[in-house]
């Protein structure tokens, strides 16, 4: 198995078995990848926070075929304030959905990645002051 280092943003995770998760990550260099995170649901796992939605991470993974397996990682930005209210979660998920739906499979869009990270970081920093504007017309 080859080992790779990535910088990425966690989109979503799906439970797999009793202790693992399959995580969808938007990486800076490879676009969207699927990542198997073994043992992260174990209460003693140090990797639990690495697979939370909206988390920007730097991680090391082994590759086997088209699948990656999480080896180790560290959090760059957990965007914790983004998960504090329903409106913030909704807006964050809306940003993720827009990027996912406008991305072409197997094509790397570094602009999408940097714009999304900046948008989530701004939303995270201004989570208490987030206003939604509507038109009266």
Coordinates of C-alpha atoms in Angstrom, one line a residue:
X1 CA 0.0 0.0 0.0
X2 CA 1.2 3.5 -0.9
X3 CA 1.1 6.3 1.7
X4 CA -0.2 9.7 0.8
X5 CA -0.5 13.0 2.7
X6 CA -3.5 15.3 2.0
X7 CA -5.1 18.5 3.2
X8 CA -8.8 18.2 3.0
X9 CA -12.3 19.2 4.2
X10 CA -14.6 16.5 5.7
X11 CA -18.0 16.5 3.8
X12 CA -19.8 13.7 5.4
X13 CA -19.3 10.4 7.1
X14 CA -21.3 7.2 7.1
X15 CA -21.2 4.5 9.7
X16 CA -19.6 1.2 8.6
X17 CA -19.8 -1.7 10.9
X18 CA -19.5 -1.3 14.7
X19 CA -16.4 0.9 14.9
X20 CA -15.6 2.4 11.5
X21 CA -16.8 5.1 9.2
X22 CA -16.5 5.9 5.5
X23 CA -15.7 9.5 5.1
X24 CA -16.1 11.7 2.0
X25 CA -13.3 14.3 1.9
X26 CA -12.7 17.2 -0.5
X27 CA -8.9 17.3 -0.9
X28 CA -6.9 20.2 -2.2
X29 CA -4.9 17.9 -4.7
X30 CA -7.2 15.0 -5.6
X31 CA -10.7 16.4 -5.4
X32 CA -13.3 14.1 -3.7
X33 CA -12.0 10.9 -2.2
X34 CA -13.5 8.2 0.0
X35 CA -11.6 7.4 3.2
X36 CA -12.1 4.4 5.5
X37 CA -11.6 5.5 9.1
X38 CA -11.3 2.3 11.1
X39 CA -12.0 2.3 14.8
X40 CA -13.1 6.0 15.0
X41 CA -16.4 5.1 16.7
X42 CA -14.5 3.5 19.5
X43 CA -14.9 5.9 22.6
X44 CA -11.1 5.7 23.2
X45 CA -10.2 6.6 19.6
X46 CA -8.1 9.8 19.2
X47 CA -9.3 10.1 15.6
X48 CA -13.0 10.8 16.4
X49 CA -12.7 14.5 15.8
X50 CA -10.9 14.1 12.5
X51 CA -14.1 12.8 10.8
X52 CA -16.6 15.4 11.9
X53 CA -18.3 17.4 9.2
X54 CA -16.9 20.8 8.3
X55 CA -13.5 19.9 9.8
X56 CA -10.4 20.9 7.8
X57 CA -7.7 18.3 8.3
X58 CA -4.2 17.3 7.3
X59 CA -4.0 13.6 7.2
X60 CA -2.0 10.6 6.1
X61 CA -3.7 7.7 4.3
X62 CA -2.8 4.4 2.7
X63 CA -4.2 3.7 -0.7
X64 CA -5.5 0.3 -1.9
X65 CA -7.2 0.5 -5.3
X66 CA -9.5 3.5 -5.4
X67 CA -10.0 3.5 -1.7
X68 CA -7.9 5.3 1.0
X69 CA -7.5 4.2 4.6
X70 CA -6.9 6.8 7.4
X71 CA -3.6 6.3 9.1
X72 CA -3.2 9.5 11.1
X73 CA -4.0 13.2 11.0
X74 CA -4.3 16.5 12.7
X75 CA -7.0 19.2 12.7
X76 CA -6.3 22.4 10.9
X77 CA -9.6 24.1 11.7
X78 CA -12.5 22.3 13.5
X79 CA -15.1 25.0 12.6
X80 CA -16.7 24.3 16.0
X81 CA -18.9 27.4 16.1
X82 CA -20.4 26.3 12.8
X83 CA -22.0 23.4 14.5
X84 CA -23.6 25.5 17.3
X85 CA -26.9 26.4 15.7
X86 CA -29.3 25.1 13.1
X87 CA -29.0 28.0 10.8
X88 CA -25.2 27.7 10.8
X89 CA -25.4 24.0 10.2
X90 CA -27.9 24.6 7.4
X91 CA -25.7 27.2 5.7
X92 CA -22.6 25.2 6.0
X93 CA -24.3 22.1 4.5
X94 CA -25.7 24.3 1.7
X95 CA -22.1 25.4 0.9
X96 CA -20.9 21.8 0.8
X97 CA -23.8 20.8 -1.4
X98 CA -23.2 23.6 -3.9
X99 CA -19.6 22.6 -4.2
X100 CA -20.4 18.9 -4.6
X101 CA -23.0 19.5 -7.2
X102 CA -20.9 21.9 -9.3
X103 CA -17.8 19.7 -9.2
X104 CA -16.9 17.4 -12.0
X105 CA -16.0 13.8 -11.0
X106 CA -12.3 13.1 -11.0
X107 CA -11.4 16.7 -11.7
X108 CA -9.5 18.8 -9.2
X109 CA -10.8 22.2 -8.5
X110 CA -8.4 24.1 -6.2
X111 CA -10.5 27.2 -6.5
X112 CA -13.6 25.3 -5.1
X113 CA -11.5 24.0 -2.2
X114 CA -10.0 27.4 -1.2
X115 CA -13.3 29.2 -1.7
X116 CA -15.2 26.6 0.4
X117 CA -12.6 26.7 3.2
X118 CA -12.8 30.5 3.2
X119 CA -16.6 30.5 3.3
X120 CA -16.8 28.0 6.1
X121 CA -14.2 29.8 8.1
X122 CA -16.0 33.2 7.7
X123 CA -19.3 31.5 8.7
X124 CA -17.6 29.9 11.7
X125 CA -16.0 33.2 12.8
X126 CA -19.3 35.2 12.4
X127 CA -21.6 32.5 13.6
X128 CA -23.1 34.7 16.3
X129 CA -23.6 37.6 13.9
X130 CA -24.9 35.6 10.9
X131 CA -27.8 37.4 9.2
X132 CA -30.0 36.2 6.4
X133 CA -31.1 38.9 4.0
X134 CA -34.4 38.8 2.1
X135 CA -35.8 41.0 -0.5
X136 CA -39.1 42.8 0.1
X137 CA -39.8 42.9 -3.7

